[in-house]
PDB file of C-alpha atoms in Angstrom:
ATOM      1  CA  MET B  28      92.856  51.974  92.348  1.00 66.00           C
ATOM      2  CA  LYS B  29      91.841  52.251  95.786  1.00 74.00           C
ATOM      3  CA  SER B  30      95.033  51.994  97.403  1.00 79.00           C
ATOM      4  CA  ILE B  31      96.138  55.574  95.043  1.00 80.00           C
ATOM      5  CA  ILE B  32      92.736  57.250  96.426  1.00 81.00           C
ATOM      6  CA  ARG B  33      94.385  56.541 100.035  1.00 79.00           C
ATOM      7  CA  ALA B  34      97.577  57.585  98.699  1.00 76.00           C
ATOM      8  CA  ALA B  35      96.108  60.758  97.453  1.00 74.00           C
ATOM      9  CA  ILE B  36      93.668  61.215 100.991  1.00 77.00           C
ATOM     10  CA  PHE B  37      96.941  60.929 103.132  1.00 69.00           C
ATOM     11  CA  ALA B  38      99.226  62.792 101.079  1.00 71.00           C
ATOM     12  CA  SER B  39      96.778  66.092 101.247  1.00 70.00           C
ATOM     13  CA  ALA B  40      95.866  65.325 104.808  1.00 68.00           C
ATOM     14  CA  LEU B  41      99.950  65.862 105.950  1.00 66.00           C
ATOM     15  CA  VAL B  42      99.878  68.914 102.912  1.00 66.00           C
ATOM     16  CA  ILE B  43      97.322  70.901 104.286  1.00 66.00           C
ATOM     17  CA  PRO B  44      98.366  71.985 108.099  1.00 63.00           C
ATOM     18  CA  VAL B  45     101.700  72.466 106.564  1.00 59.00           C
ATOM     19  CA  ALA B  46     100.147  74.926 104.035  1.00 57.00           C
ATOM     20  CA  SER B  47      98.046  76.882 106.465  1.00 59.00           C
ATOM     21  CA  PHE B  48     101.054  77.212 108.963  1.00 60.00           C
ATOM     22  CA  ALA B  49     102.625  79.320 106.103  1.00 54.00           C
ATOM     23  CA  GLN B  50     101.951  82.868 107.682  1.00 59.00           C
ATOM     24  CA  SER B  51     104.757  85.260 108.484  1.00 62.00           C
ATOM     25  CA  THR B  52     106.176  84.360 112.181  1.00 65.00           C
ATOM     26  CA  ALA B  53     107.123  87.908 112.553  1.00 74.00           C
ATOM     27  CA  HIS B  54     105.379  89.660 116.471  1.00 82.00           C
ATOM     28  CA  THR B  55     105.094  92.463 116.951  1.00 84.00           C
ATOM     29  CA  THR B  56     106.676  93.948 120.475  1.00 89.00           C
ATOM     30  CA  ARG B  57     105.404  96.202 123.245  1.00 91.00           C
ATOM     31  CA  ALA B  58     108.539  98.115 122.102  1.00 92.00           C
ATOM     32  CA  GLN B  59     107.366  98.494 118.164  1.00 91.00           C
ATOM     33  CA  VAL B  60     104.132  99.587 119.681  1.00 89.00           C
ATOM     34  CA  ARG B  61     105.207 102.376 121.694  1.00 91.00           C
ATOM     35  CA  ALA B  62     107.992 103.766 119.395  1.00 91.00           C
ATOM     36  CA  GLU B  63     105.716 103.649 116.692  1.00 90.00           C
ATOM     37  CA  LEU B  64     103.098 105.569 119.117  1.00 90.00           C
ATOM     38  CA  ALA B  65     105.620 107.999 119.771  1.00 91.00           C
ATOM     39  CA  GLN B  66     106.263 108.642 115.981  1.00 91.00           C
ATOM     40  CA  LEU B  67     102.728 109.314 115.483  1.00 89.00           C
ATOM     41  CA  GLU B  68     102.554 111.663 118.599  1.00 89.00           C
ATOM     42  CA  SER B  69     105.345 113.346 117.326  1.00 90.00           C
ATOM     43  CA  VAL B  70     103.368 114.619 114.116  1.00 89.00           C
ATOM     44  CA  GLY B  71     100.545 115.711 116.164  1.00 87.00           C
ATOM     45  CA  PHE B  72      98.255 112.631 116.583  1.00 86.00           C
ATOM     46  CA  HIS B  73      96.931 111.738 119.937  1.00 83.00           C
ATOM     47  CA  VAL B  74      95.631 108.439 121.202  1.00 79.00           C
ATOM     48  CA  GLY B  75      92.235 108.235 122.666  1.00 77.00           C
ATOM     49  CA  ASP B  76      91.592 111.942 122.726  1.00 74.00           C
ATOM     50  CA  GLY B  77      87.747 110.807 122.133  1.00 70.00           C
ATOM     51  CA  ASP B  78      87.171 111.686 118.280  1.00 71.00           C
ATOM     52  CA  ALA B  79      86.395 108.230 117.279  1.00 74.00           C
ATOM     53  CA  THR B  80      84.204 109.738 114.051  1.00 79.00           C
ATOM     54  CA  HIS B  81      87.774 111.218 112.692  1.00 79.00           C
ATOM     55  CA  TYR B  82      89.630 108.414 113.510  1.00 81.00           C
ATOM     56  CA  PRO B  83      90.444 106.605 110.382  1.00 83.00           C
ATOM     57  CA  ASP B  84      91.210 110.047 108.629  1.00 86.00           C
ATOM     58  CA  ALA B  85      93.835 111.174 111.430  1.00 86.00           C
ATOM     59  CA  ILE B  86      95.745 107.825 111.865  1.00 86.00           C
ATOM     60  CA  GLN B  87      96.081 107.910 108.298  1.00 89.00           C
ATOM     61  CA  ALA B  88      97.031 111.488 108.065  1.00 89.00           C
ATOM     62  CA  ALA B  89      99.348 111.061 110.705  1.00 89.00           C
ATOM     63  CA  GLU B  90     101.127 107.916 109.608  1.00 90.00           C
ATOM     64  CA  ALA B  91     101.473 109.361 106.297  1.00 91.00           C
ATOM     65  CA  SER B  92     103.242 112.627 107.844  1.00 90.00           C
ATOM     66  CA  VAL B  93     105.503 110.105 109.610  1.00 90.00           C
ATOM     67  CA  ALA B  94     106.222 108.436 106.391  1.00 89.00           C
ATOM     68  CA  ALA B  95     107.119 111.760 104.408  1.00 88.00           C
ATOM     69  CA  ARG B  96     109.267 112.738 107.358  1.00 86.00           C
ATOM     70  CA  ASP B  97     111.658 109.318 107.287  1.00 83.00           C
ATOM     71  CA  ALA B  98     111.421 109.829 103.407  1.00 79.00           C
ATOM     72  CA  SER B  99     113.004 113.376 104.020  1.00 75.00           C
ATOM     73  CA  ALA B 100     115.660 112.268 106.174  1.00 71.00           C
ATOM     74  CA  SER B 101     117.015 109.751 104.484  1.00 66.00           C
ATOM     75  CA  SER B 102     116.682 111.159 100.995  1.00 60.00           C
ATOM     76  CA  TYR B 103     119.863 110.708  98.596  1.00 65.00           C
ATOM     77  CA  GLY B 104     121.438 114.224  97.479  1.00 60.00           C
ATOM     78  CA  GLY B 105     121.502 117.760  98.525  1.00 58.00           C
ATOM     79  CA  VAL B 106     124.052 120.313  99.452  1.00 59.00           C
ATOM     80  CA  SER B 107     127.199 119.317 101.690  1.00 61.00           C
ATOM     81  CA  SER B 108     129.665 121.933 102.956  1.00 62.00           C
ATOM     82  CA  SER B 109     131.970 119.722 104.277  1.00 63.00           C
ATOM     83  CA  THR B 110     135.321 118.779 102.658  1.00 64.00           C
ATOM     84  CA  SER B 111     136.629 114.494 102.601  1.00 62.00           C
ATOM     85  CA  GLN B 112     139.801 113.592 102.111  1.00 63.00           C
ATOM     86  CA  SER B 113     140.066 109.635 100.220  1.00 64.00           C
ATOM     87  CA  GLY B 114     143.663 108.968 101.374  1.00 64.00           C
ATOM     88  CA  SER B 115     147.033 110.261 101.619  1.00 66.00           C
ATOM     89  CA  ARG B 116     150.429 109.434 100.132  1.00 71.00           C
ATOM     90  CA  VAL B 117     152.563 106.411 101.911  1.00 67.00           C
ATOM     91  CA  SER B 118     156.152 107.464 101.841  1.00 73.00           C
ATOM     92  CA  ALA B 119     158.810 104.802 101.203  1.00 74.00           C
ATOM     93  CA  ALA B 120     160.065 104.459 104.568  1.00 76.00           C
ATOM     94  CA  ASP B 121     156.032 103.681 105.549  1.00 73.00           C
ATOM     95  CA  TRP B 122     155.625 101.769 103.678  1.00 69.00           C
ATOM     96  CA  ASN B 123     158.862  99.231 104.318  1.00 75.00           C
ATOM     97  CA  ALA B 124     158.215  99.985 108.087  1.00 75.00           C
ATOM     98  CA  MET B 125     154.626  98.177 107.193  1.00 71.00           C
ATOM     99  CA  TYR B 126     155.342  95.380 104.547  1.00 75.00           C
ATOM    100  CA  SER B 127     159.109  94.688 105.547  1.00 73.00           C
ATOM    101  CA  ARG B 128     160.068  92.545 108.100  1.00 63.00           C
TER     102      ARG B 128
END
């Protein structure tokens, strides 16, 4: 019985450190932070303007503006005034030139 308890303790000692490292390994780079700050500044948010009392509201409003701008830029649909062609006919001479030896 004691060997079962020892085995359970040993197994849990091996499992606990593995579970503690189950975090995301994605780190934010300096370039990503600068790009995010540039996006926030493009919608009117200024870092360090001295208004610490409205900071949470201001940053959330700026992030919402960036999200809305990005959503409108990547939305589907809309009117297109351009035309496109999906292909053209291939003549027998072209076909023979491509596929005969």
